[in-house]
Amino acid sequence: MTTSHAQTEAGAAPLPPAKRHLRLAREAEVAHTEAGRFAVPLDLHEGAAEPATIPLVLTADEAVALHGRLGALFPFTEGDNR
């Protein structure tokens, strides 16, 4: 974990304003596209500009793979209901 990603009580520390990064949109609601894929709204932050919301579009297989990869990063034990 880098210092720009250090955790605070309120969550992740803000990144420097000159950096470009994506974050889950504040009121993110995953939706289906017309093609049946998943669209996850992400906010693109670039410097001091207002964030631009763009969708991350995933097939069902990609969504399952991402879920597995993210889940593997959590230190939960089997049966842990956090």
N, CA, C and O atoms as a printed pandas DataFrame, in Angstrom:
     atom_number atom_name residue_name chain_id  residue_number  x_coord  y_coord  z_coord
0              1         N          MET        A               1    0.854   -1.157    0.000
1              2        CA          MET        A               1    0.000    0.000    0.000
2              3         C          MET        A               1    0.902    1.222    0.000
3              4         O          MET        A               1    1.821    1.326    0.813
4              5         N          THR        A               2    0.637    2.149   -0.917
5              6        CA          THR        A               2    1.429    3.362   -0.964
6              7         C          THR        A               2    0.821    4.402   -0.037
7              8         O          THR        A               2   -0.300    4.235    0.444
8              9         N          THR        A               3    1.565    5.477    0.213
9             10        CA          THR        A               3    1.037    6.516    1.097
10            11         C          THR        A               3   -0.195    7.173    0.497
11            12         O          THR        A               3   -1.043    7.667    1.240
12            13         N          SER        A               4   -0.320    7.196   -0.836
13            14        CA          SER        A               4   -1.505    7.801   -1.443
14            15         C          SER        A               4   -2.723    6.900   -1.291
15            16         O          SER        A               4   -3.848    7.334   -1.540
16            17         N          HIS        A               5   -2.514    5.664   -0.889
17            18        CA          HIS        A               5   -3.611    4.732   -0.697
18            19         C          HIS        A               5   -3.808    4.364    0.769
19            20         O          HIS        A               5   -4.525    3.412    1.078
20            21         N          ALA        A               6   -3.182    5.105    1.666
21            22        CA          ALA        A               6   -3.297    4.798    3.091
22            23         C          ALA        A               6   -4.748    4.926    3.539
23            24         O          ALA        A               6   -5.474    5.811    3.086
24            25         N          GLN        A               7   -5.154    4.046    4.418
25            26        CA          GLN        A               7   -6.520    4.058    4.926
26            27         C          GLN        A               7   -6.666    5.088    6.031
27            28         O          GLN        A               7   -5.758    5.278    6.840
28            29         N          THR        A               8   -7.810    5.750    6.060
29            30        CA          THR        A               8   -8.165    6.647    7.146
30            31         C          THR        A               8   -9.443    6.117    7.754
31            32         O          THR        A               8  -10.017    5.153    7.248
32            33         N          GLU        A               9   -9.897    6.729    8.829
33            34        CA          GLU        A               9  -11.145    6.277    9.444
34            35         C          GLU        A               9  -12.318    6.409    8.486
35            36         O          GLU        A               9  -13.254    5.612    8.553
36            37         N          ALA        A              10  -12.291    7.390    7.599
37            38        CA          ALA        A              10  -13.392    7.611    6.667
38            39         C          ALA        A              10  -13.234    6.799    5.394
39            40         O          ALA        A              10  -14.123    6.840    4.543
40            41         N          GLY        A              11  -12.143    6.063    5.224
41            42        CA          GLY        A              11  -11.930    5.278    4.011
42            43         C          GLY        A              11  -10.566    5.595    3.431
43            44         O          GLY        A              11   -9.634    5.931    4.162
44            45         N          ALA        A              12  -10.451    5.488    2.111
45            46        CA          ALA        A              12   -9.178    5.718    1.441
46            47         C          ALA        A              12   -8.812    7.191    1.472
47            48         O          ALA        A              12   -9.674    8.057    1.330
48            49         N          ALA        A              13   -7.539    7.468    1.656
49            50        CA          ALA        A              13   -7.050    8.847    1.635
50            51         C          ALA        A              13   -7.179    9.390    0.223
51            52         O          ALA        A              13   -7.042    8.630   -0.736
52            53         N          PRO        A              14   -7.439   10.685    0.065
53            54        CA          PRO        A              14   -7.550   11.247   -1.275
54            55         C          PRO        A              14   -6.219   11.197   -2.002
55            56         O          PRO        A              14   -5.160   11.326   -1.388
56            57         N          LEU        A              15   -6.279   11.011   -3.305
57            58        CA          LEU        A              15   -5.067   11.011   -4.113
58            59         C          LEU        A              15   -4.689   12.449   -4.442
59            60         O          LEU        A              15   -5.540   13.338   -4.397
60            61         N          PRO        A              16   -3.421   12.686   -4.773
61            62        CA          PRO        A              16   -3.017   14.032   -5.165
62            63         C          PRO        A              16   -3.843   14.501   -6.370
63            64         O          PRO        A              16   -4.188   13.689   -7.228
64            65         N          PRO        A              17   -4.165   15.807   -6.447
65            66        CA          PRO        A              17   -5.040   16.296   -7.512
66            67         C          PRO        A              17   -4.478   16.141   -8.912
67            68         O          PRO        A              17   -5.250   16.142   -9.871
68            69         N          ALA        A              18   -3.172   16.009   -9.073
69            70        CA          ALA        A              18   -2.593   15.887  -10.402
70            71         C          ALA        A              18   -2.721   14.476  -10.965
71            72         O          ALA        A              18   -2.416   14.251  -12.137
72            73         N          LYS        A              19   -3.159   13.541  -10.164
73            74        CA          LYS        A              19   -3.262   12.153  -10.608
74            75         C          LYS        A              19   -4.577   11.899  -11.325
75            76         O          LYS        A              19   -5.572   12.578  -11.069
76            77         N          ARG        A              20   -4.581   10.931  -12.213
77            78        CA          ARG        A              20   -5.791   10.475  -12.887
78            79         C          ARG        A              20   -6.146    9.124  -12.281
79            80         O          ARG        A              20   -5.306    8.227  -12.209
80            81         N          HIS        A              21   -7.396    8.984  -11.846
81            82        CA          HIS        A              21   -7.797    7.715  -11.252
82            83         C          HIS        A              21   -9.303    7.517  -11.403
83            84         O          HIS        A              21  -10.051    8.459  -11.665
84            85         N          LEU        A              22   -9.719    6.282  -11.233
85            86        CA          LEU        A              22  -11.131    5.909  -11.287
86            87         C          LEU        A              22  -11.586    5.487   -9.904
87            88         O          LEU        A              22  -10.834    4.877   -9.144
88            89         N          ARG        A              23  -12.815    5.817   -9.592
89            90        CA          ARG        A              23  -13.433    5.358   -8.352
90            91         C          ARG        A              23  -14.862    4.966   -8.661
91            92         O          ARG        A              23  -15.463    5.469   -9.610
92            93         N          LEU        A              24  -15.398    4.077   -7.866
93            94        CA          LEU        A              24  -16.797    3.711   -7.982
94            95         C          LEU        A              24  -17.628    4.971   -7.795
95            96         O          LEU        A              24  -17.422    5.718   -6.838
96            97         N          ALA        A              25  -18.570    5.212   -8.708
97            98        CA          ALA        A              25  -19.395    6.409   -8.621
98            99         C          ALA        A              25  -20.130    6.427   -7.280
99           100         O          ALA        A              25  -20.508    5.377   -6.760
100          101         N          ARG        A              26  -20.329    7.620   -6.726
101          102        CA          ARG        A              26  -20.938    7.759   -5.394
102          103         C          ARG        A              26  -22.266    7.030   -5.274
103          104         O          ARG        A              26  -22.498    6.333   -4.286
104          105         N          GLU        A              27  -23.113    7.172   -6.230
105          106        CA          GLU        A              27  -24.414    6.507   -6.175
106          107         C          GLU        A              27  -24.461    5.422   -7.245
107          108         O          GLU        A              27  -25.403    5.336   -8.032
108          109         N          ALA        A              28  -23.429    4.608   -7.248
109          110        CA          ALA        A              28  -23.281    3.587   -8.276
110          111         C          ALA        A              28  -24.377    2.535   -8.191
111          112         O          ALA        A              28  -24.613    1.941   -7.138
112          113         N          GLU        A              29  -25.027    2.322   -9.299
113          114        CA          GLU        A              29  -25.991    1.234   -9.419
114          115         C          GLU        A              29  -25.636    0.453  -10.669
115          116         O          GLU        A              29  -25.705    0.974  -11.782
116          117         N          VAL        A              30  -25.261   -0.789  -10.478
117          118        CA          VAL        A              30  -24.922   -1.633  -11.613
118          119         C          VAL        A              30  -26.189   -1.880  -12.417
119          120         O          VAL        A              30  -27.253   -2.148  -11.858
120          121         N          ALA        A              31  -26.063   -1.789  -13.724
121          122        CA          ALA        A              31  -27.212   -1.980  -14.605
122          123         C          ALA        A              31  -26.839   -2.954  -15.711
123          124         O          ALA        A              31  -25.663   -3.254  -15.920
124          125         N          HIS        A              32  -27.846   -3.439  -16.410
125          126        CA          HIS        A              32  -27.620   -4.277  -17.584
126          127         C          HIS        A              32  -27.620   -3.404  -18.834
127          128         O          HIS        A              32  -28.406   -2.463  -18.943
128          129         N          THR        A              33  -26.741   -3.718  -19.764
129          130        CA          THR        A              33  -26.753   -3.038  -21.053
130          131         C          THR        A              33  -27.784   -3.725  -21.942
131          132         O          THR        A              33  -28.339   -4.762  -21.579
132          133         N          GLU        A              34  -28.031   -3.144  -23.096
133          134        CA          GLU        A              34  -28.963   -3.771  -24.048
134          135         C          GLU        A              34  -28.451   -5.135  -24.507
135          136         O          GLU        A              34  -29.235   -6.009  -24.880
136          137         N          ALA        A              35  -27.141   -5.307  -24.477
137          138        CA          ALA        A              35  -26.543   -6.577  -24.895
138          139         C          ALA        A              35  -26.470   -7.583  -23.752
139          140         O          ALA        A              35  -25.943   -8.681  -23.928
140          141         N          GLY        A              36  -27.001   -7.215  -22.566
141          142        CA          GLY        A              36  -27.005   -8.142  -21.446
142          143         C          GLY        A              36  -25.738   -8.152  -20.622
143          144         O          GLY        A              36  -25.555   -9.029  -19.777
144          145         N          ARG        A              37  -24.866   -7.197  -20.851
145          146        CA          ARG        A              37  -23.652   -7.093  -20.038
146          147         C          ARG        A              37  -23.944   -6.265  -18.794
147          148         O          ARG        A              37  -25.038   -5.724  -18.640
148          149         N          PHE        A              38  -22.959   -6.172  -17.913
149          150        CA          PHE        A              38  -23.084   -5.367  -16.703
150          151         C          PHE        A              38  -22.375   -4.037  -16.932
151          152         O          PHE        A              38  -21.274   -4.004  -17.483
152          153         N          ALA        A              39  -23.000   -2.945  -16.515
153          154        CA          ALA        A              39  -22.394   -1.620  -16.610
154          155         C          ALA        A              39  -22.229   -1.071  -15.195
155          156         O          ALA        A              39  -23.208   -0.827  -14.489
156          157         N          VAL        A              40  -20.974   -0.883  -14.798
157          158        CA          VAL        A              40  -20.654   -0.378  -13.460
158          159         C          VAL        A              40  -20.188    1.070  -13.627
159          160         O          VAL        A              40  -19.167    1.309  -14.272
160          161         N          PRO        A              41  -20.922    2.055  -13.054
161          162        CA          PRO        A              41  -20.514    3.447  -13.226
162          163         C          PRO        A              41  -19.284    3.793  -12.382
163          164         O          PRO        A              41  -19.256    3.569  -11.172
164          165         N          LEU        A              42  -18.279    4.340  -13.051
165          166        CA          LEU        A              42  -17.049    4.769  -12.404
166          167         C          LEU        A              42  -16.863    6.257  -12.637
167          168         O          LEU        A              42  -17.199    6.767  -13.706
168          169         N          ASP        A              43  -16.328    6.958  -11.644
169          170        CA          ASP        A              43  -16.002    8.370  -11.792
170          171         C          ASP        A              43  -14.530    8.498  -12.148
171          172         O          ASP        A              43  -13.664    8.007  -11.424
172          173         N          LEU        A              44  -14.247    9.164  -13.276
173          174        CA          LEU        A              44  -12.888    9.444  -13.708
174          175         C          LEU        A              44  -12.496   10.801  -13.138
175          176         O          LEU        A              44  -13.122   11.817  -13.440
176          177         N          HIS        A              45  -11.455   10.809  -12.312
177          178        CA          HIS        A              45  -10.946   12.037  -11.703
178          179         C          HIS        A              45   -9.650   12.408  -12.411
179          180         O          HIS        A              45   -8.723   11.602  -12.499
180          181         N          GLU        A              46   -9.595   13.646  -12.919
181          182        CA          GLU        A              46   -8.390   14.151  -13.580
182          183         C          GLU        A              46   -8.085   15.539  -13.038
183          184         O          GLU        A              46   -8.770   16.509  -13.363
184          185         N          GLY        A              47   -7.062   15.622  -12.218
185          186        CA          GLY        A              47   -6.680   16.908  -11.657
186          187         C          GLY        A              47   -7.820   17.556  -10.895
187          188         O          GLY        A              47   -8.523   16.889  -10.136
188          189         N          ALA        A              48   -8.006   18.861  -11.095
189          190        CA          ALA        A              48   -9.029   19.604  -10.379
190          191         C          ALA        A              48  -10.380   19.610  -11.103
191          192         O          ALA        A              48  -11.344   20.187  -10.600
192          193         N          ALA        A              49  -10.457   18.980  -12.267
193          194        CA          ALA        A              49  -11.709   18.954  -13.031
194          195         C          ALA        A              49  -12.778   18.142  -12.310
195          196         O          ALA        A              49  -12.471   17.251  -11.518
196          197         N          GLU        A              50  -14.024   18.461  -12.594
197          198        CA          GLU        A              50  -15.137   17.684  -12.043
198          199         C          GLU        A              50  -15.032   16.252  -12.557
199          200         O          GLU        A              50  -14.652   16.041  -13.709
200          201         N          PRO        A              51  -15.357   15.273  -11.733
201          202        CA          PRO        A              51  -15.297   13.883  -12.193
202          203         C          PRO        A              51  -16.274   13.635  -13.352
203          204         O          PRO        A              51  -17.363   14.207  -13.396
204          205         N          ALA        A              52  -15.868   12.789  -14.267
205          206        CA          ALA        A              52  -16.724   12.375  -15.377
206          207         C          ALA        A              52  -17.103   10.923  -15.135
207          208         O          ALA        A              52  -16.230   10.087  -14.903
208          209         N          THR        A              53  -18.390   10.615  -15.187
209          210        CA          THR        A              53  -18.843    9.240  -14.960
210          211         C          THR        A              53  -18.789    8.469  -16.269
211          212         O          THR        A              53  -19.339    8.895  -17.285
212          213         N          ILE        A              54  -18.115    7.325  -16.222
213          214        CA          ILE        A              54  -18.015    6.445  -17.385
214          215         C          ILE        A              54  -18.340    5.028  -16.926
215          216         O          ILE        A              54  -18.056    4.670  -15.783
216          217         N          PRO        A              55  -18.934    4.215  -17.808
217          218        CA          PRO        A              55  -19.272    2.856  -17.386
218          219         C          PRO        A              55  -18.122    1.868  -17.632
219          220         O          PRO        A              55  -17.421    1.943  -18.642
220          221         N          LEU        A              56  -17.955    0.965  -16.704
221          222        CA          LEU        A              56  -17.103   -0.197  -16.909
222          223         C          LEU        A              56  -18.062   -1.296  -17.344
223          224         O          LEU        A              56  -18.915   -1.719  -16.564
224          225         N          VAL        A              57  -17.930   -1.760  -18.577
225          226        CA          VAL        A              57  -18.856   -2.757  -19.117
226          227         C          VAL        A              57  -18.175   -4.125  -19.076
227          228         O          VAL        A              57  -17.075   -4.304  -19.598
228          229         N          LEU        A              58  -18.856   -5.086  -18.443
229          230        CA          LEU        A              58  -18.313   -6.427  -18.248
230          231         C          LEU        A              58  -19.296   -7.489  -18.719
231          232         O          LEU        A              58  -20.507   -7.341  -18.557
232          233         N          THR        A              59  -18.769   -8.558  -19.301
233          234        CA          THR        A              59  -19.599   -9.718  -19.579
234          235         C          THR        A              59  -19.837  -10.437  -18.254
235          236         O          THR        A              59  -19.200  -10.117  -17.250
236          237         N          ALA        A              60  -20.738  -11.392  -18.247
237          238        CA          ALA        A              60  -20.991  -12.168  -17.030
238          239         C          ALA        A              60  -19.718  -12.882  -16.579
239          240         O          ALA        A              60  -19.414  -12.908  -15.386
240          241         N          ASP        A              61  -18.978  -13.459  -17.515
241          242        CA          ASP        A              61  -17.733  -14.151  -17.155
242          243         C          ASP        A              61  -16.712  -13.196  -16.566
243          244         O          ASP        A              61  -16.026  -13.540  -15.604
244          245         N          GLU        A              62  -16.601  -11.985  -17.137
245          246        CA          GLU        A              62  -15.665  -11.000  -16.606
246          247         C          GLU        A              62  -16.087  -10.532  -15.212
247          248         O          GLU        A              62  -15.240  -10.327  -14.343
248          249         N          ALA        A              63  -17.383  -10.364  -15.002
249          250        CA          ALA        A              63  -17.884   -9.941  -13.692
250          251         C          ALA        A              63  -17.598  -11.008  -12.639
251          252         O          ALA        A              63  -17.203  -10.679  -11.521
252          253         N          VAL        A              64  -17.791  -12.268  -12.978
253          254        CA          VAL        A              64  -17.510  -13.365  -12.046
254          255         C          VAL        A              64  -16.014  -13.416  -11.731
255          256         O          VAL        A              64  -15.627  -13.604  -10.578
256          257         N          ALA        A              65  -15.179  -13.248  -12.753
257          258        CA          ALA        A              65  -13.729  -13.274  -12.541
258          259         C          ALA        A              65  -13.288  -12.109  -11.660
259          260         O          ALA        A              65  -12.458  -12.290  -10.768
260          261         N          LEU        A              66  -13.833  -10.913  -11.897
261          262        CA          LEU        A              66  -13.497   -9.748  -11.081
262          263         C          LEU        A              66  -13.952   -9.947   -9.640
263          264         O          LEU        A              66  -13.231   -9.600   -8.704
264          265         N          HIS        A              67  -15.128  -10.496   -9.463
265          266        CA          HIS        A              67  -15.647  -10.785   -8.125
266          267         C          HIS        A              67  -14.693  -11.725   -7.384
267          268         O          HIS        A              67  -14.379  -11.507   -6.214
268          269         N          GLY        A              68  -14.244  -12.754   -8.064
269          270        CA          GLY        A              68  -13.312  -13.700   -7.448
270          271         C          GLY        A              68  -11.990  -13.059   -7.087
271          272         O          GLY        A              68  -11.439  -13.322   -6.018
272          273         N          ARG        A              69  -11.475  -12.212   -7.978
273          274        CA          ARG        A              69  -10.196  -11.546   -7.710
274          275         C          ARG        A              69  -10.305  -10.579   -6.541
275          276         O          ARG        A              69   -9.416  -10.524   -5.691
276          277         N          LEU        A              70  -11.389   -9.822   -6.496
277          278        CA          LEU        A              70  -11.576   -8.887   -5.388
278          279         C          LEU        A              70  -11.799   -9.638   -4.075
279          280         O          LEU        A              70  -11.241   -9.271   -3.041
280          281         N          GLY        A              71  -12.612  -10.684   -4.124
281          282        CA          GLY        A              71  -12.892  -11.465   -2.925
282          283         C          GLY        A              71  -11.647  -12.097   -2.352
283          284         O          GLY        A              71  -11.537  -12.253   -1.136
284          285         N          ALA        A              72  -10.707  -12.464   -3.203
285          286        CA          ALA        A              72   -9.472  -13.096   -2.744
286          287         C          ALA        A              72   -8.591  -12.122   -1.958
287          288         O          ALA        A              72   -7.698  -12.551   -1.226
288          289         N          LEU        A              73   -8.830  -10.839   -2.101
289          290        CA          LEU        A              73   -8.023   -9.838   -1.407
290          291         C          LEU        A              73   -8.481   -9.597    0.028
291          292         O          LEU        A              73   -7.746   -9.001    0.815
292          293         N          PHE        A              74   -9.673  -10.047    0.377
293          294        CA          PHE        A              74  -10.197   -9.843    1.722
294          295         C          PHE        A              74   -9.705  -10.953    2.643
295          296         O          PHE        A              74   -9.698  -12.122    2.259
296          297         N          PRO        A              75   -9.293  -10.591    3.857
297          298        CA          PRO        A              75   -8.737  -11.584    4.779
298          299         C          PRO        A              75   -9.808  -12.348    5.571
299          300         O          PRO        A              75   -9.548  -12.781    6.693
300          301         N          PHE        A              76  -10.988  -12.515    5.007
301          302        CA          PHE        A              76  -12.054  -13.209    5.724
302          303         C          PHE        A              76  -11.800  -14.704    5.717
303          304         O          PHE        A              76  -11.216  -15.245    4.778
304          305         N          THR        A              77  -12.245  -15.362    6.769
305          306        CA          THR        A              77  -12.166  -16.805    6.829
306          307         C          THR        A              77  -13.511  -17.386    6.401
307          308         O          THR        A              77  -14.516  -16.676    6.384
308          309         N          GLU        A              78  -13.534  -18.631    6.066
309          310        CA          GLU        A              78  -14.777  -19.286    5.663
310          311         C          GLU        A              78  -15.794  -19.185    6.783
311          312         O          GLU        A              78  -15.475  -19.444    7.943
312          313         N          GLY        A              79  -17.009  -18.812    6.443
313          314        CA          GLY        A              79  -18.057  -18.671    7.435
314          315         C          GLY        A              79  -18.124  -17.277    8.045
315          316         O          GLY        A              79  -19.023  -16.994    8.837
316          317         N          ASP        A              80  -17.196  -16.410    7.692
317          318        CA          ASP        A              80  -17.184  -15.030    8.204
318          319         C          ASP        A              80  -18.241  -14.247    7.434
319          320         O          ASP        A              80  -18.203  -14.212    6.204
320          321         N          ASN        A              81  -19.169  -13.628    8.123
321          322        CA          ASN        A              81  -20.299  -12.943    7.479
322          323         C          ASN        A              81  -20.140  -11.428    7.437
323          324         O          ASN        A              81  -21.143  -10.717    7.501
324          325         N          ARG        A              82  -18.938  -10.915    7.334
325          326        CA          ARG        A              82  -18.758   -9.463    7.290
326          327         C          ARG        A              82  -19.246   -8.881    6.022
327          328         O          ARG        A              82  -19.166   -7.668    5.828
